[in-house]
PDB file of C-alpha atoms in Angstrom:
ATOM      1  CA  LYS A  45      57.123  57.543 156.695  1.00 68.00           C
ATOM      2  CA  ALA A  46      58.346  59.742 159.488  1.00 82.00           C
ATOM      3  CA  GLY A  47      61.936  59.130 160.504  1.00 94.00           C
ATOM      4  CA  VAL A  48      63.345  58.250 163.883  1.00 97.00           C
ATOM      5  CA  THR A  49      62.717  60.988 166.410  1.00 97.00           C
ATOM      6  CA  GLN A  50      64.599  61.628 169.612  1.00 98.00           C
ATOM      7  CA  THR A  51      63.708  63.903 172.479  1.00 97.00           C
ATOM      8  CA  PRO A  52      65.027  66.085 173.856  1.00 97.00           C
ATOM      9  CA  ARG A  53      67.607  67.214 171.334  1.00 97.00           C
ATOM     10  CA  TYR A  54      69.783  68.954 173.901  1.00 97.00           C
ATOM     11  CA  LEU A  55      70.133  68.498 177.621  1.00 97.00           C
ATOM     12  CA  ILE A  56      72.317  69.925 180.358  1.00 98.00           C
ATOM     13  CA  LYS A  57      72.621  68.086 183.663  1.00 98.00           C
ATOM     14  CA  THR A  58      74.954  68.152 186.631  1.00 98.00           C
ATOM     15  CA  ARG A  59      77.009  65.324 188.075  1.00 98.00           C
ATOM     16  CA  GLY A  60      75.027  62.907 190.174  1.00 98.00           C
ATOM     17  CA  GLN A  61      71.710  63.590 188.482  1.00 98.00           C
ATOM     18  CA  GLN A  62      69.889  61.109 186.306  1.00 98.00           C
ATOM     19  CA  VAL A  63      68.525  61.552 182.816  1.00 98.00           C
ATOM     20  CA  THR A  64      65.973  59.840 180.575  1.00 98.00           C
ATOM     21  CA  LEU A  65      66.154  60.047 176.802  1.00 98.00           C
ATOM     22  CA  SER A  66      63.381  59.021 174.457  1.00 98.00           C
ATOM     23  CA  CYS A  67      63.374  57.474 170.988  1.00 98.00           C
ATOM     24  CA  SER A  68      60.430  56.899 168.671  1.00 98.00           C
ATOM     25  CA  PRO A  69      61.269  54.456 165.888  1.00 97.00           C
ATOM     26  CA  ILE A  70      60.002  54.388 162.347  1.00 97.00           C
ATOM     27  CA  SER A  71      56.490  52.988 162.201  1.00 96.00           C
ATOM     28  CA  GLY A  72      56.607  49.211 161.889  1.00 94.00           C
ATOM     29  CA  HIS A  73      60.142  48.875 163.225  1.00 95.00           C
ATOM     30  CA  ARG A  74      60.422  46.656 166.270  1.00 94.00           C
ATOM     31  CA  SER A  75      64.116  46.988 167.024  1.00 94.00           C
ATOM     32  CA  VAL A  76      65.675  50.000 168.684  1.00 96.00           C
ATOM     33  CA  SER A  77      69.406  50.285 169.307  1.00 95.00           C
ATOM     34  CA  TRP A  78      71.171  52.924 171.351  1.00 97.00           C
ATOM     35  CA  TYR A  79      74.682  54.259 170.751  1.00 96.00           C
ATOM     36  CA  GLN A  80      76.926  56.723 172.517  1.00 97.00           C
ATOM     37  CA  GLN A  81      79.179  58.958 170.426  1.00 97.00           C
ATOM     38  CA  THR A  82      82.113  60.845 171.916  1.00 96.00           C
ATOM     39  CA  PRO A  83      85.125  62.452 170.211  1.00 92.00           C
ATOM     40  CA  GLY A  84      87.486  60.059 171.959  1.00 89.00           C
ATOM     41  CA  GLN A  85      85.674  56.734 171.671  1.00 90.00           C
ATOM     42  CA  GLY A  86      83.595  57.278 168.563  1.00 92.00           C
ATOM     43  CA  LEU A  87      80.315  55.444 168.193  1.00 93.00           C
ATOM     44  CA  GLN A  88      79.791  52.710 170.759  1.00 94.00           C
ATOM     45  CA  PHE A  89      76.872  50.339 171.073  1.00 93.00           C
ATOM     46  CA  LEU A  90      74.909  50.538 174.316  1.00 95.00           C
ATOM     47  CA  PHE A  91      72.039  48.072 173.925  1.00 94.00           C
ATOM     48  CA  GLU A  92      69.313  46.883 171.613  1.00 94.00           C
ATOM     49  CA  TYR A  93      65.668  46.164 172.311  1.00 95.00           C
ATOM     50  CA  PHE A  94      63.284  44.063 170.271  1.00 93.00           C
ATOM     51  CA  SER A  95      59.655  43.490 171.179  1.00 93.00           C
ATOM     52  CA  GLU A  96      60.155  44.971 174.649  1.00 95.00           C
ATOM     53  CA  THR A  97      63.104  42.693 175.444  1.00 94.00           C
ATOM     54  CA  GLN A  98      66.744  43.613 175.658  1.00 94.00           C
ATOM     55  CA  ARG A  99      68.387  41.414 173.094  1.00 91.00           C
ATOM     56  CA  ASN A 100      71.955  42.689 173.121  1.00 89.00           C
ATOM     57  CA  LYS A 101      74.053  44.775 175.419  1.00 92.00           C
ATOM     58  CA  GLY A 102      77.345  46.596 174.958  1.00 92.00           C
ATOM     59  CA  ASN A 103      80.105  47.101 177.456  1.00 93.00           C
ATOM     60  CA  PHE A 104      78.710  49.913 179.565  1.00 96.00           C
ATOM     61  CA  PRO A 105      78.196  50.093 183.342  1.00 96.00           C
ATOM     62  CA  GLY A 106      74.878  49.322 184.945  1.00 96.00           C
ATOM     63  CA  ARG A 107      74.157  53.049 185.294  1.00 98.00           C
ATOM     64  CA  PHE A 108      73.039  52.858 181.690  1.00 98.00           C
ATOM     65  CA  SER A 109      69.695  51.156 181.275  1.00 97.00           C
ATOM     66  CA  GLY A 110      66.847  51.128 178.855  1.00 97.00           C
ATOM     67  CA  ARG A 111      63.426  49.833 178.133  1.00 97.00           C
ATOM     68  CA  GLN A 112      61.044  49.459 175.258  1.00 98.00           C
ATOM     69  CA  PHE A 113      57.305  49.860 175.272  1.00 97.00           C
ATOM     70  CA  SER A 114      54.659  47.903 173.440  1.00 96.00           C
ATOM     71  CA  ASN A 115      54.504  50.571 170.710  1.00 95.00           C
ATOM     72  CA  SER A 116      58.280  50.072 170.170  1.00 96.00           C
ATOM     73  CA  ARG A 117      59.171  53.466 171.587  1.00 98.00           C
ATOM     74  CA  SER A 118      62.258  53.234 173.734  1.00 98.00           C
ATOM     75  CA  GLU A 119      63.823  55.129 176.575  1.00 98.00           C
ATOM     76  CA  MET A 120      67.293  55.025 177.958  1.00 98.00           C
ATOM     77  CA  ASN A 121      68.212  56.147 181.428  1.00 98.00           C
ATOM     78  CA  VAL A 122      71.554  57.131 182.863  1.00 98.00           C
ATOM     79  CA  SER A 123      71.754  57.369 186.626  1.00 96.00           C
ATOM     80  CA  THR A 124      74.374  59.113 188.745  1.00 97.00           C
ATOM     81  CA  LEU A 125      75.716  61.102 185.823  1.00 98.00           C
ATOM     82  CA  GLU A 126      79.463  61.565 185.431  1.00 98.00           C
ATOM     83  CA  LEU A 127      81.320  64.189 183.421  1.00 97.00           C
ATOM     84  CA  GLY A 128      82.383  61.467 181.011  1.00 96.00           C
ATOM     85  CA  ASP A 129      78.772  60.760 180.120  1.00 98.00           C
ATOM     86  CA  SER A 130      78.713  63.956 178.081  1.00 98.00           C
ATOM     87  CA  ALA A 131      78.076  62.691 174.589  1.00 98.00           C
ATOM     88  CA  LEU A 132      75.727  62.462 171.655  1.00 98.00           C
ATOM     89  CA  TYR A 133      73.256  59.644 172.263  1.00 98.00           C
ATOM     90  CA  LEU A 134      71.877  58.142 169.093  1.00 98.00           C
ATOM     91  CA  CYS A 135      69.106  55.684 168.620  1.00 97.00           C
ATOM     92  CA  ALA A 136      68.493  53.627 165.538  1.00 96.00           C
ATOM     93  CA  SER A 137      65.521  51.558 164.494  1.00 96.00           C
ATOM     94  CA  SER A 138      65.189  48.622 162.165  1.00 94.00           C
ATOM     95  CA  LEU A 139      62.863  45.753 161.387  1.00 91.00           C
ATOM     96  CA  GLY A 140      64.994  43.607 163.659  1.00 83.00           C
ATOM     97  CA  ALA A 141      66.978  41.061 161.675  1.00 78.00           C
ATOM     98  CA  VAL A 142      70.768  41.029 161.826  1.00 74.00           C
ATOM     99  CA  LEU A 143      71.415  42.449 158.390  1.00 79.00           C
ATOM    100  CA  GLU A 144      68.578  44.959 158.378  1.00 86.00           C
ATOM    101  CA  THR A 145      69.490  48.558 157.663  1.00 91.00           C
ATOM    102  CA  GLN A 146      69.473  50.733 160.743  1.00 93.00           C
ATOM    103  CA  TYR A 147      67.872  54.152 160.545  1.00 95.00           C
ATOM    104  CA  PHE A 148      69.319  56.673 162.949  1.00 97.00           C
ATOM    105  CA  GLY A 149      67.717  59.597 164.682  1.00 97.00           C
ATOM    106  CA  PRO A 150      69.386  63.011 165.016  1.00 96.00           C
ATOM    107  CA  GLY A 151      70.565  62.237 168.527  1.00 97.00           C
ATOM    108  CA  THR A 152      70.330  63.848 171.934  1.00 98.00           C
ATOM    109  CA  ARG A 153      73.332  65.883 172.950  1.00 97.00           C
ATOM    110  CA  LEU A 154      73.902  65.557 176.682  1.00 98.00           C
ATOM    111  CA  LEU A 155      76.245  67.853 178.555  1.00 98.00           C
ATOM    112  CA  VAL A 156      77.111  66.963 182.140  1.00 98.00           C
ATOM    113  CA  LEU A 157      78.543  69.778 184.237  1.00 97.00           C
TER     114      LEU A 157
ATOM    115  CA  ASP B 283      83.551  40.668 164.592  1.00 54.00           C
ATOM    116  CA  ALA B 284      86.093  41.244 161.839  1.00 61.00           C
ATOM    117  CA  LYS B 285      87.823  44.594 161.812  1.00 87.00           C
ATOM    118  CA  THR B 286      87.983  47.204 159.065  1.00 93.00           C
ATOM    119  CA  THR B 287      90.726  49.722 158.301  1.00 95.00           C
ATOM    120  CA  GLN B 288      90.041  53.036 156.614  1.00 96.00           C
ATOM    121  CA  PRO B 289      92.127  56.159 155.980  1.00 97.00           C
ATOM    122  CA  ASN B 290      91.484  58.871 158.535  1.00 96.00           C
ATOM    123  CA  SER B 291      90.679  61.517 155.963  1.00 97.00           C
ATOM    124  CA  MET B 292      90.375  62.188 152.245  1.00 98.00           C
ATOM    125  CA  GLU B 293      89.824  65.246 150.102  1.00 97.00           C
ATOM    126  CA  SER B 294      87.916  65.576 146.895  1.00 96.00           C
ATOM    127  CA  ASN B 295      86.920  68.304 144.478  1.00 96.00           C
ATOM    128  CA  GLU B 296      83.283  68.950 143.801  1.00 97.00           C
ATOM    129  CA  GLU B 297      81.818  67.073 140.830  1.00 96.00           C
ATOM    130  CA  GLU B 298      84.741  64.648 140.708  1.00 96.00           C
ATOM    131  CA  PRO B 299      84.520  60.937 141.561  1.00 96.00           C
ATOM    132  CA  VAL B 300      85.635  59.790 144.990  1.00 97.00           C
ATOM    133  CA  HIS B 301      86.951  56.355 145.853  1.00 98.00           C
ATOM    134  CA  LEU B 302      86.862  55.549 149.560  1.00 98.00           C
ATOM    135  CA  PRO B 303      88.850  52.405 150.412  1.00 98.00           C
ATOM    136  CA  CYS B 304      88.268  49.900 153.187  1.00 97.00           C
ATOM    137  CA  ASN B 305      90.447  46.962 154.128  1.00 96.00           C
ATOM    138  CA  HIS B 306      88.924  43.965 155.867  1.00 94.00           C
ATOM    139  CA  SER B 307      91.520  41.223 155.536  1.00 93.00           C
ATOM    140  CA  THR B 308      89.922  39.014 158.244  1.00 90.00           C
ATOM    141  CA  ILE B 309      86.467  39.048 156.674  1.00 91.00           C
ATOM    142  CA  SER B 310      84.629  35.738 156.873  1.00 88.00           C
ATOM    143  CA  GLY B 311      82.664  34.157 154.085  1.00 87.00           C
ATOM    144  CA  THR B 312      79.315  35.241 155.477  1.00 88.00           C
ATOM    145  CA  ASP B 313      80.209  38.825 156.442  1.00 90.00           C
ATOM    146  CA  TYR B 314      78.360  41.548 154.622  1.00 92.00           C
ATOM    147  CA  ILE B 315      80.053  44.887 153.945  1.00 94.00           C
ATOM    148  CA  HIS B 316      77.995  47.920 154.918  1.00 95.00           C
ATOM    149  CA  TRP B 317      78.703  51.598 154.444  1.00 97.00           C
ATOM    150  CA  TYR B 318      77.126  54.312 156.509  1.00 97.00           C
ATOM    151  CA  ARG B 319      77.932  57.983 156.547  1.00 97.00           C
ATOM    152  CA  GLN B 320      77.443  60.698 159.106  1.00 97.00           C
ATOM    153  CA  LEU B 321      76.873  64.230 157.948  1.00 96.00           C
ATOM    154  CA  PRO B 322      77.785  67.023 160.367  1.00 92.00           C
ATOM    155  CA  SER B 323      75.352  67.327 163.266  1.00 89.00           C
ATOM    156  CA  GLN B 324      73.313  64.332 162.116  1.00 93.00           C
ATOM    157  CA  GLY B 325      73.005  60.660 162.934  1.00 95.00           C
ATOM    158  CA  PRO B 326      74.596  58.107 160.601  1.00 96.00           C
ATOM    159  CA  GLU B 327      72.707  57.155 157.470  1.00 96.00           C
ATOM    160  CA  TYR B 328      72.851  53.993 155.413  1.00 95.00           C
ATOM    161  CA  VAL B 329      74.658  54.250 152.090  1.00 97.00           C
ATOM    162  CA  ILE B 330      75.016  50.781 150.582  1.00 96.00           C
ATOM    163  CA  HIS B 331      75.872  47.175 151.387  1.00 94.00           C
ATOM    164  CA  GLY B 332      77.024  44.049 149.567  1.00 94.00           C
ATOM    165  CA  LEU B 333      78.337  40.520 149.959  1.00 93.00           C
ATOM    166  CA  THR B 334      80.366  39.516 146.919  1.00 92.00           C
ATOM    167  CA  SER B 335      79.177  41.294 143.806  1.00 90.00           C
ATOM    168  CA  ASN B 336      79.517  44.980 143.082  1.00 93.00           C
ATOM    169  CA  VAL B 337      76.429  46.958 144.013  1.00 95.00           C
ATOM    170  CA  ASN B 338      74.941  50.191 142.766  1.00 95.00           C
ATOM    171  CA  ASN B 339      72.229  52.409 144.151  1.00 94.00           C
ATOM    172  CA  ARG B 340      71.188  56.008 143.740  1.00 92.00           C
ATOM    173  CA  MET B 341      73.739  57.201 146.290  1.00 91.00           C
ATOM    174  CA  ALA B 342      76.866  55.273 145.435  1.00 96.00           C
ATOM    175  CA  SER B 343      78.530  52.143 144.103  1.00 97.00           C
ATOM    176  CA  LEU B 344      80.311  49.474 146.092  1.00 98.00           C
ATOM    177  CA  ALA B 345      83.181  47.640 144.477  1.00 97.00           C
ATOM    178  CA  ILE B 346      84.245  44.465 146.311  1.00 97.00           C
ATOM    179  CA  ALA B 347      87.593  42.839 145.610  1.00 96.00           C
ATOM    180  CA  GLU B 348      87.519  39.305 144.306  1.00 95.00           C
ATOM    181  CA  ASP B 349      89.132  37.959 147.494  1.00 94.00           C
ATOM    182  CA  ARG B 350      86.779  40.194 149.539  1.00 95.00           C
ATOM    183  CA  LYS B 351      89.664  41.479 151.639  1.00 95.00           C
ATOM    184  CA  SER B 352      88.957  45.028 150.562  1.00 96.00           C
ATOM    185  CA  SER B 353      86.189  47.158 149.131  1.00 97.00           C
ATOM    186  CA  THR B 354      85.757  50.637 147.734  1.00 98.00           C
ATOM    187  CA  LEU B 355      82.845  53.008 148.057  1.00 98.00           C
ATOM    188  CA  ILE B 356      82.508  55.105 144.943  1.00 98.00           C
ATOM    189  CA  LEU B 357      80.738  58.435 144.850  1.00 97.00           C
ATOM    190  CA  HIS B 358      80.444  59.185 141.156  1.00 95.00           C
ATOM    191  CA  ARG B 359      80.227  62.965 141.418  1.00 95.00           C
ATOM    192  CA  ALA B 360      80.985  64.420 144.796  1.00 96.00           C
ATOM    193  CA  THR B 361      78.893  67.328 145.966  1.00 96.00           C
ATOM    194  CA  LEU B 362      79.416  69.579 148.956  1.00 96.00           C
ATOM    195  CA  ARG B 363      76.630  67.673 150.645  1.00 95.00           C
ATOM    196  CA  ASP B 364      78.739  64.504 150.516  1.00 97.00           C
ATOM    197  CA  ALA B 365      81.190  65.914 153.057  1.00 97.00           C
ATOM    198  CA  ALA B 366      80.818  63.480 155.934  1.00 97.00           C
ATOM    199  CA  VAL B 367      82.485  60.703 157.889  1.00 97.00           C
ATOM    200  CA  TYR B 368      82.134  57.418 156.023  1.00 98.00           C
ATOM    201  CA  TYR B 369      82.103  54.169 157.971  1.00 97.00           C
ATOM    202  CA  CYS B 370      82.803  50.730 156.549  1.00 96.00           C
ATOM    203  CA  ILE B 371      81.229  48.040 158.754  1.00 93.00           C
ATOM    204  CA  LEU B 372      81.083  44.264 158.605  1.00 91.00           C
ATOM    205  CA  SER B 373      78.152  42.248 159.867  1.00 86.00           C
ATOM    206  CA  SER B 374      77.436  38.565 159.835  1.00 81.00           C
ATOM    207  CA  PRO B 375      74.097  36.744 159.695  1.00 76.00           C
ATOM    208  CA  GLY B 376      75.275  34.929 162.795  1.00 72.00           C
ATOM    209  CA  GLY B 377      76.192  38.088 164.613  1.00 72.00           C
ATOM    210  CA  SER B 378      74.266  40.054 167.192  1.00 72.00           C
ATOM    211  CA  GLN B 379      71.257  41.954 166.002  1.00 71.00           C
ATOM    212  CA  GLY B 380      71.065  45.708 166.177  1.00 74.00           C
ATOM    213  CA  ASN B 381      74.729  46.133 166.929  1.00 80.00           C
ATOM    214  CA  LEU B 382      76.822  47.932 164.353  1.00 86.00           C
ATOM    215  CA  ILE B 383      80.508  48.120 165.234  1.00 86.00           C
ATOM    216  CA  PHE B 384      81.734  51.485 164.028  1.00 89.00           C
ATOM    217  CA  GLY B 385      85.419  52.217 163.524  1.00 89.00           C
ATOM    218  CA  LYS B 386      86.883  55.697 163.199  1.00 91.00           C
ATOM    219  CA  GLY B 387      85.745  56.068 159.599  1.00 96.00           C
ATOM    220  CA  THR B 388      87.089  58.322 156.851  1.00 97.00           C
ATOM    221  CA  LYS B 389      86.361  62.023 157.019  1.00 97.00           C
ATOM    222  CA  LEU B 390      85.694  63.198 153.484  1.00 98.00           C
ATOM    223  CA  SER B 391      86.156  66.865 152.679  1.00 98.00           C
ATOM    224  CA  VAL B 392      84.773  68.221 149.404  1.00 97.00           C
ATOM    225  CA  LYS B 393      86.234  71.389 147.962  1.00 96.00           C
ATOM    226  CA  PRO B 394      84.177  73.633 145.699  1.00 94.00           C
TER     227      PRO B 394
END
C-alpha cells in the first residue's frame, strides 16, 4: 500500500496570507489527524476527521480549520498567517478506532515570513 | 490523559542493545503503552505497543513493569538508522480517537 502523502512538502508564505495543506491517507483509512510540530512546543494535536466529520479538536485558534472529503483525503487551512505558525504540519491516518496505529506522512514544512 | 516521563537524550554504540525507559506512574488500568519514533526529517512511525505483557516485534521489544508504572523499549542491536527521537505515549480505549499526546521524547544518538 502507498503511505500517507502530503502536499506540498515545503511552503513559504507571508504574514496575513492563508494556506491550504493537503493529506491523502492510506487506502482504506477513514481517520485523518493533523499535528503541528515546532521546536518549542513539540508535536501538538490540531484536529481529527473521520468519515467527513470532525471528531476531535485540539487547543488551537479558529484560524486553523480542516475538512475531509468523501474519499478520506483531508485538507487543513490556516488563515491570517502569523510568524508563529511556522512549523512542520503532519498528518496521520488510521482505521479510526482509539487504539489504532497512526501512520504519519512526511509533513509539510511551512515558513511564514 | 496520564503523563509519561522520559530522559531527554541517550547515547548508544552501534550493534549494542539500547534500553529506553519511560515512567508513567499515573497510568490507569486500561491505558495502553505505545512507542513511536521520529527519524530526522520524517514523520513519526509506530514502533510497538502493549498493555500488560511484554511484547516483541521485528523492530523492538517492550518490557512492562509488573505494576505498569514504567516500561522499557529495547532495541536489541542498535544501528545508525535507529538514531531518532523516541516517544512513549499512553492511550485509553475511552480516550479521544486520533489524538496522540506526544511528550518531548528521548533523542537517541548511535555512535559507529
